[in-house]
Coordinates of N, CA and C in Angstrom, one line a residue:
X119 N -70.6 98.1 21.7 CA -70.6 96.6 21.7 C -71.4 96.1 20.5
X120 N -70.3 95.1 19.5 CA -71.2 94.2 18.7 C -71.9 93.1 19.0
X121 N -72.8 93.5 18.8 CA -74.1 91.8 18.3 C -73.3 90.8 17.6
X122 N -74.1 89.8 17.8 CA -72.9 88.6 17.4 C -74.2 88.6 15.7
X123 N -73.8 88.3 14.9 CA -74.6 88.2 13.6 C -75.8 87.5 13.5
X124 N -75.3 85.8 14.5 CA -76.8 85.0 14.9 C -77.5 85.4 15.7
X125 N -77.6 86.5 16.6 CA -78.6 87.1 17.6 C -78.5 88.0 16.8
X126 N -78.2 88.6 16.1 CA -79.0 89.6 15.1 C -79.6 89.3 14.1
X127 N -79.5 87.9 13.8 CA -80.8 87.6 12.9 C -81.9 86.9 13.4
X128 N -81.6 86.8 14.7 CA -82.6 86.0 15.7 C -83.4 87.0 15.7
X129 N -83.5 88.4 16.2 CA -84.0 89.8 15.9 C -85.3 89.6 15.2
X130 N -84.6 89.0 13.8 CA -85.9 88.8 12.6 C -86.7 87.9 12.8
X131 N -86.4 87.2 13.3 CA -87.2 86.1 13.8 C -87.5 84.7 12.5
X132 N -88.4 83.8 12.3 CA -88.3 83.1 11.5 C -90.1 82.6 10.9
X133 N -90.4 82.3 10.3 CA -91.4 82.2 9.8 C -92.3 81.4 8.5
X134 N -92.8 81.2 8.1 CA -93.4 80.6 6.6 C -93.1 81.4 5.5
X135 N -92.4 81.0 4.6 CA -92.2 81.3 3.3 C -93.3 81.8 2.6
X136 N -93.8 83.3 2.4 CA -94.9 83.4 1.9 C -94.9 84.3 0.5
X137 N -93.9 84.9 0.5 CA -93.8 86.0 -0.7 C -92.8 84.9 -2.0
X138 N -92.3 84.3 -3.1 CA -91.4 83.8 -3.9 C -90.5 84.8 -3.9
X139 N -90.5 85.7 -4.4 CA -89.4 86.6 -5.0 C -89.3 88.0 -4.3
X140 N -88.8 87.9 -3.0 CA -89.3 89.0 -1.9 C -88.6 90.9 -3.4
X141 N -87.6 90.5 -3.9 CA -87.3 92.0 -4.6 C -88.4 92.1 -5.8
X142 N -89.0 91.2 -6.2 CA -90.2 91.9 -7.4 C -91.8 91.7 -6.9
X143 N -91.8 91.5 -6.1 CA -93.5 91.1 -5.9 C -93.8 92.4 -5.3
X144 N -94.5 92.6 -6.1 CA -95.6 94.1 -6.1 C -96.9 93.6 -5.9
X145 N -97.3 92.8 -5.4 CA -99.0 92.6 -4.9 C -98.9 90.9 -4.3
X146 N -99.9 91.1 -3.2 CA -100.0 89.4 -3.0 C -100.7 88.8 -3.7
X147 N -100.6 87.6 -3.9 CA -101.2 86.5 -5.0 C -101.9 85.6 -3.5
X148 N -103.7 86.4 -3.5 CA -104.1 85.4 -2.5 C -104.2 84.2 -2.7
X149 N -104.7 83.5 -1.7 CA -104.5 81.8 -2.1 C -103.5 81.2 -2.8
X150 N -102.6 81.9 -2.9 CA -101.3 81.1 -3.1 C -100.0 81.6 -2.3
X151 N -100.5 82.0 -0.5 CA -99.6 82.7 0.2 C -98.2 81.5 0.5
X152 N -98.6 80.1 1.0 CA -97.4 79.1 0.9 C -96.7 78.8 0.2
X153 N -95.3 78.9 0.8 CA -94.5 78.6 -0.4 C -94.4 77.1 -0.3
X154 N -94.0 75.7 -1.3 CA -93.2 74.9 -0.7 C -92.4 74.8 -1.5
X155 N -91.2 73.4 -0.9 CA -90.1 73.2 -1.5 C -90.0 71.4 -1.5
X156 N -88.9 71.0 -2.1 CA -88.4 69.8 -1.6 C -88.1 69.6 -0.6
X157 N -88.0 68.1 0.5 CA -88.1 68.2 1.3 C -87.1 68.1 1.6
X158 N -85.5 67.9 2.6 CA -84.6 67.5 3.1 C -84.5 66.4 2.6
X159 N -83.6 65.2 2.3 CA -84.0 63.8 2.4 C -84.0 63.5 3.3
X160 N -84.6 62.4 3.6 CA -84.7 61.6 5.0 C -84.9 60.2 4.7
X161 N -84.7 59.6 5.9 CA -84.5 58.0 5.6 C -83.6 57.7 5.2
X162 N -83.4 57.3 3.8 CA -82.4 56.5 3.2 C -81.0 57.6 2.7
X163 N -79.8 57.5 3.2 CA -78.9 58.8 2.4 C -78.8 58.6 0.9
X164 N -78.6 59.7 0.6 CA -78.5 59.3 -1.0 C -79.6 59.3 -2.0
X165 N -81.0 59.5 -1.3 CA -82.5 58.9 -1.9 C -83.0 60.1 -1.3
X166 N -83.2 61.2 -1.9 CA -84.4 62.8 -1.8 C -85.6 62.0 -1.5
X167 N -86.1 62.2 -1.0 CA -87.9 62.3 -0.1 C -88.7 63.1 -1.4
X168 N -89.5 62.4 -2.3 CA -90.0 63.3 -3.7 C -91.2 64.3 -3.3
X169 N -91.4 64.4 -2.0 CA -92.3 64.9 -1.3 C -92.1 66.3 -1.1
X170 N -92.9 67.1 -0.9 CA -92.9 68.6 -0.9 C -93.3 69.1 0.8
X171 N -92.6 70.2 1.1 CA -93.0 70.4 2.7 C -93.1 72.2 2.3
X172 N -93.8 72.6 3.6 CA -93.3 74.1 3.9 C -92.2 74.9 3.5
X173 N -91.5 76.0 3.2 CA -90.5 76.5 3.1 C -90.5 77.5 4.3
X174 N -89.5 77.2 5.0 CA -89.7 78.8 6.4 C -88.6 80.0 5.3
X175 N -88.7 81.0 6.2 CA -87.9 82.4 5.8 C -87.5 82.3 6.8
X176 N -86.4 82.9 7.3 CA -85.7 83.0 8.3 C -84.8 84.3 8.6
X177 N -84.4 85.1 9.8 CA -83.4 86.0 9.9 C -83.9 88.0 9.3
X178 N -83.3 88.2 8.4 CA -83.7 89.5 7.6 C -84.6 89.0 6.4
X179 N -84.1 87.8 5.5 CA -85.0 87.7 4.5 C -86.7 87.8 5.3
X180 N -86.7 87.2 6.6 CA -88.4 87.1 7.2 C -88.4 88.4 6.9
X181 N -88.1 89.2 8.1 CA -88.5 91.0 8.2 C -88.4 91.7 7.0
X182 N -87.9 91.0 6.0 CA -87.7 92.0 4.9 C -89.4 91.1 4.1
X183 N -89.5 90.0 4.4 CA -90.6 89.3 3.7 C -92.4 90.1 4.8
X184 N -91.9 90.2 5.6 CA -93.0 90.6 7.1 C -92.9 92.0 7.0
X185 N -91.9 92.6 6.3 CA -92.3 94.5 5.8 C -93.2 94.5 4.5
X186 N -93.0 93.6 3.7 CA -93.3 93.7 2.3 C -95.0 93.4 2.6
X187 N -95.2 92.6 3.3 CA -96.7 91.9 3.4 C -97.5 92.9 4.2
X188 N -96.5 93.8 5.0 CA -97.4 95.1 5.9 C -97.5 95.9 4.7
X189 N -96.5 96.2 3.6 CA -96.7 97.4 2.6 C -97.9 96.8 1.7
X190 N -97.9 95.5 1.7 CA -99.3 94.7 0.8 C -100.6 94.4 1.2
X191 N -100.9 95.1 2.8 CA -102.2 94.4 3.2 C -102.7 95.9 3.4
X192 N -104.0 96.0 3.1 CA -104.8 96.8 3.4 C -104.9 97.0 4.9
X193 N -104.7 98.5 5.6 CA -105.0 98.3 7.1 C -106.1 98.4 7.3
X194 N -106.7 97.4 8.3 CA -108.2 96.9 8.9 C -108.5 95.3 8.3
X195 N -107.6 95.2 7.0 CA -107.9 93.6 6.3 C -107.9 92.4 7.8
X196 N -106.9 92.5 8.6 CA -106.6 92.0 9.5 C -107.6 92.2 11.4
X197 N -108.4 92.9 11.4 CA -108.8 93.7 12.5 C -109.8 92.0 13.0
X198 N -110.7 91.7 12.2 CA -110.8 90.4 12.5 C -110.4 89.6 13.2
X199 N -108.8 89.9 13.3 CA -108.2 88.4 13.8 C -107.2 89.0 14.9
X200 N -108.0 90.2 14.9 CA -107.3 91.4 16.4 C -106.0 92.4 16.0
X201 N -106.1 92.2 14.9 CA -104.6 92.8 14.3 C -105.0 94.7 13.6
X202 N -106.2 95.2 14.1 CA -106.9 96.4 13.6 C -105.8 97.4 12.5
X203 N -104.9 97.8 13.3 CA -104.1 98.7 12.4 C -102.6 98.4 11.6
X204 N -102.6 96.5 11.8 CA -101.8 96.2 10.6 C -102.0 96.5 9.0
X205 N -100.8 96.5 8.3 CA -100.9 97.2 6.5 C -100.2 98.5 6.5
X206 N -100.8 99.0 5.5 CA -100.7 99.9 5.2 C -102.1 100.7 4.3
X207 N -101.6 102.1 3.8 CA -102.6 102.9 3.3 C -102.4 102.6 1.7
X208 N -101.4 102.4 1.5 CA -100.8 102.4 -0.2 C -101.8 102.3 -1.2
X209 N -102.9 101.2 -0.6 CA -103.5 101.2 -1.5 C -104.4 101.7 -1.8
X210 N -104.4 102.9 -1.1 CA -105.7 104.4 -1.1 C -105.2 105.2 -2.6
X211 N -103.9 104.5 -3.1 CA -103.5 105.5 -4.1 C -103.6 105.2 -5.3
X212 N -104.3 103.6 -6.0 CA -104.8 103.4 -6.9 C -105.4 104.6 -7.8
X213 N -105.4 104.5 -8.9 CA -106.1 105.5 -9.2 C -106.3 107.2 -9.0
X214 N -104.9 107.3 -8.6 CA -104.1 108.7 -8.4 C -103.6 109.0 -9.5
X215 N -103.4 110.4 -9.8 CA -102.0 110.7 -10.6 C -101.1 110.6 -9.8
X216 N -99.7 110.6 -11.2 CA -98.3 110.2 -10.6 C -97.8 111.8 -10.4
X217 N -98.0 113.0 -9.6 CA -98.1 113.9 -9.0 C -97.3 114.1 -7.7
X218 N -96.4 115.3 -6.8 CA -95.6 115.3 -6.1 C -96.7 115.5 -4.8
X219 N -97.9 115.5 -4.8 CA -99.0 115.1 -3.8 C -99.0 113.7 -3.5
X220 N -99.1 113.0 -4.4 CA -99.4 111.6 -4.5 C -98.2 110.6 -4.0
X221 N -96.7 111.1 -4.6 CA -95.7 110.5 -3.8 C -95.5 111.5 -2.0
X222 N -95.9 112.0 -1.6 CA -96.0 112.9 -0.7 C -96.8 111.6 0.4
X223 N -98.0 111.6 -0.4 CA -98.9 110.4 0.5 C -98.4 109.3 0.5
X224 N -97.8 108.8 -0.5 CA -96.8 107.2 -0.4 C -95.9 107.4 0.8
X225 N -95.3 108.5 0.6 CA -94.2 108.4 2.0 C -94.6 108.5 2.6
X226 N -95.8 109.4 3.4 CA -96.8 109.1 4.2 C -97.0 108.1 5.2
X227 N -97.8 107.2 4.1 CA -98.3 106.0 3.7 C -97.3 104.8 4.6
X228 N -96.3 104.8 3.9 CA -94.8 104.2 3.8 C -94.5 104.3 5.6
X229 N -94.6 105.1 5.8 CA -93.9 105.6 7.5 C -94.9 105.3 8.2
X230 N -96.0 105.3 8.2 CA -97.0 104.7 9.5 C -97.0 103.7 9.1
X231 N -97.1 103.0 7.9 CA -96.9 101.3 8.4 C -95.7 100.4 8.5
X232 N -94.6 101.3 8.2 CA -93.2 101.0 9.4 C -92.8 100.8 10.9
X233 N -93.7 102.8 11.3 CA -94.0 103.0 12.5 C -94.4 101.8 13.5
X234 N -95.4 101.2 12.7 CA -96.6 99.8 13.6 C -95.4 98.6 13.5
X235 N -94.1 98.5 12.7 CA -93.3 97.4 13.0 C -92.4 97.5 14.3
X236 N -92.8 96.6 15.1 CA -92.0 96.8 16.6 C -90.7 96.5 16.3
X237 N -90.3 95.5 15.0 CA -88.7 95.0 15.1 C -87.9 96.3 13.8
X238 N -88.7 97.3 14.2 CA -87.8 98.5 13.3 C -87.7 99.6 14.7
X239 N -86.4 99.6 14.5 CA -85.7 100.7 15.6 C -86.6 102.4 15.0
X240 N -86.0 102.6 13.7 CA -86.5 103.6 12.8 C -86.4 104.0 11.4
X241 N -86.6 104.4 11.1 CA -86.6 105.0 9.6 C -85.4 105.7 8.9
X242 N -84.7 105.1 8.8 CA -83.0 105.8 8.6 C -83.2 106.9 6.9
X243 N -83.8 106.5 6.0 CA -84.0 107.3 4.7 C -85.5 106.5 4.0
X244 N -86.0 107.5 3.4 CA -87.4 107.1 2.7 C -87.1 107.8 1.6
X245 N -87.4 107.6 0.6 CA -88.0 108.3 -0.8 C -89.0 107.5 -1.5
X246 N -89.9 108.3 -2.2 CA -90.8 107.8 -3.3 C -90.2 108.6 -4.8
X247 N -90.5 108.1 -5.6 CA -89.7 108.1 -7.0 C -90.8 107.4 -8.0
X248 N -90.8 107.8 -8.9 CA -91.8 107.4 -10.7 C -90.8 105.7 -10.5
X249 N -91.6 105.1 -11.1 CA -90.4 103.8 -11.3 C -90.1 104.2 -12.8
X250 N -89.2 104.0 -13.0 CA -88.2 104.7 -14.3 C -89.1 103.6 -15.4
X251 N -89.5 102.6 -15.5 CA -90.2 101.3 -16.2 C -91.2 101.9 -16.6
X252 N -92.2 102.4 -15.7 CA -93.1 102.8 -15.8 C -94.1 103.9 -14.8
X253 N -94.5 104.7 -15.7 CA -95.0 106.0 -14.9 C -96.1 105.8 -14.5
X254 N -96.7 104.9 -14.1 CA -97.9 104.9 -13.9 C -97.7 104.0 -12.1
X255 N -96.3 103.9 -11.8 CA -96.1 103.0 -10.9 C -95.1 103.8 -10.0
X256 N -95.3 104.0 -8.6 CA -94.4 104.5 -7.5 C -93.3 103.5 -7.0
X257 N -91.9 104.2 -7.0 CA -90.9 102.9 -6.0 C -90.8 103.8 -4.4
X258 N -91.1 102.9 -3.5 CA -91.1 103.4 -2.1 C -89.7 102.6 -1.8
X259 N -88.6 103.2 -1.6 CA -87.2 102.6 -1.2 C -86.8 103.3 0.1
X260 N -86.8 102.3 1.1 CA -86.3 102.9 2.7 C -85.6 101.8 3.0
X261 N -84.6 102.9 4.0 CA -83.8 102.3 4.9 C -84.3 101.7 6.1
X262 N -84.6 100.8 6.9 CA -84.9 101.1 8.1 C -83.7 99.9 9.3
X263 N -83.4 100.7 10.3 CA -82.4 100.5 11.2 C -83.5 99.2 12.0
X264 N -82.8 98.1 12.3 CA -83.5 97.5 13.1 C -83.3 97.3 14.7
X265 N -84.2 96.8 15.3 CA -84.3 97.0 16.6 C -82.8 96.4 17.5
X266 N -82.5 97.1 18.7 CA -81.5 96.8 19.3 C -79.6 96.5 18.2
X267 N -80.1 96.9 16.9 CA -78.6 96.8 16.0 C -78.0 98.0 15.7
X268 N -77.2 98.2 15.0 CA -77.5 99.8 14.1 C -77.3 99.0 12.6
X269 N -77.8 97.8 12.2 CA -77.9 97.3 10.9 C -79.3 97.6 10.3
X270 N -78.6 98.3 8.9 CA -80.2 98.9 8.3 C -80.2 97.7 7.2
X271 N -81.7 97.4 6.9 CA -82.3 96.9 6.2 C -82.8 97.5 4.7
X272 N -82.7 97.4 3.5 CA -83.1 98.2 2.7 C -84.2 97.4 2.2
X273 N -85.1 98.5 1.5 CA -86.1 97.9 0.7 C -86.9 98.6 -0.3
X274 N -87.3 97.8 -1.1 CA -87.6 98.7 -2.4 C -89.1 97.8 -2.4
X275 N -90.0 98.8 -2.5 CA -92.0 98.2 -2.8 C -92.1 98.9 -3.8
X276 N -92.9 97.8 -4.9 CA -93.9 99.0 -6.2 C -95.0 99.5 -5.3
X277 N -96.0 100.4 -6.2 CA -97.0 100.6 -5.8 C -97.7 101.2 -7.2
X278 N -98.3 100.2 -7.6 CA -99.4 100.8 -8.8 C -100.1 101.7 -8.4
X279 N -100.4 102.4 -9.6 CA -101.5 103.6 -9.2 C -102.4 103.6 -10.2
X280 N -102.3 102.5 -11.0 CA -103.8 101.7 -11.8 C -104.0 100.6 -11.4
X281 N -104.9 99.8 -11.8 CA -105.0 98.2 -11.8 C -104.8 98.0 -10.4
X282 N -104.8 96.7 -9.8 CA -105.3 96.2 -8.7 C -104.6 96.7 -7.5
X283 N -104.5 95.7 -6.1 CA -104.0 96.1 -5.2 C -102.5 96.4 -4.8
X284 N -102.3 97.1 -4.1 CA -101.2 97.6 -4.1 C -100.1 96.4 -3.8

């Protein structure tokens, strides 16, 4: 039996716009987690509201935006606010060589902080890979099947292994 498309993106659920460019952002830019936008107009038709509001994410773009932020938070950054084993390890790997140990640990890395997402069924393919741009930098690209679908989700995370957080 198929899911209807809108209760499979209900799945993802909906959220605050927090990443801009969910396919290139390789690190969070703290203090600048909100996104906003223009607002709808309202009031008068024809006359935009010059005012700026929130931007939500919604559907797969969320979970694909709510994977990206688990691959970008340090786990324990969150324990504070009761969230102890949200993140990931990734960025244990700063400061690694680009070595078949080191992508070994990325996938690692990569799968236990998947594992901790409840709206991932499972892990359909992982690889870690040199980013062909530059060697100094891991691409973590996984499939992951989401919960109650058999629709996979793909995703591609950098992961420096100089310079700042992952």
């Amino acid at each position: 039996m198929s899911i209807p498309t809108a209760e499979r993106e209900a799945l993802a659920g909906t959220d605050l716009r927090l990443v801009g460019d969910l396919l290139t952002a390789a690190q969070r830019e703290r203090g600048e987690d909100l996104r906003t936008g223009p607002r709808p107009q309202l009031l008068e038709p024809g006359r935009p509201d010059p005012g700026h509001d929130l931007l939500p994410v919604t559907g797969w773009e969320n979970l694909e935006q709510a994977l990206l932020l688990r691959f970008l938070t340090e786990v324990g950054e969150l324990a504070h606010l009761g969230h102890p084993t949200y993140g990931s390890r990734l960025h244990e790997l700063i400061g690694e060589p680009n070595t078949p140990t080191t992508r070994n640990r990325a996938k690692l890395h990569a799968l236990q902080a998947l594992a901790e997402e409840p709206r991932v069924e499972r892990v359909a393919t992982i690889t870690v890979t040199t980013d062909p741009r530059d060697a100094t930098r891991l691409e973590v690209r996984a499939a992951v099947v989401i919960i109650g679908t058999q629709t996979e989700l793909n995703l591609v995370v950098g992961v420096p292994l100089v310079g700042g957080a992952a």
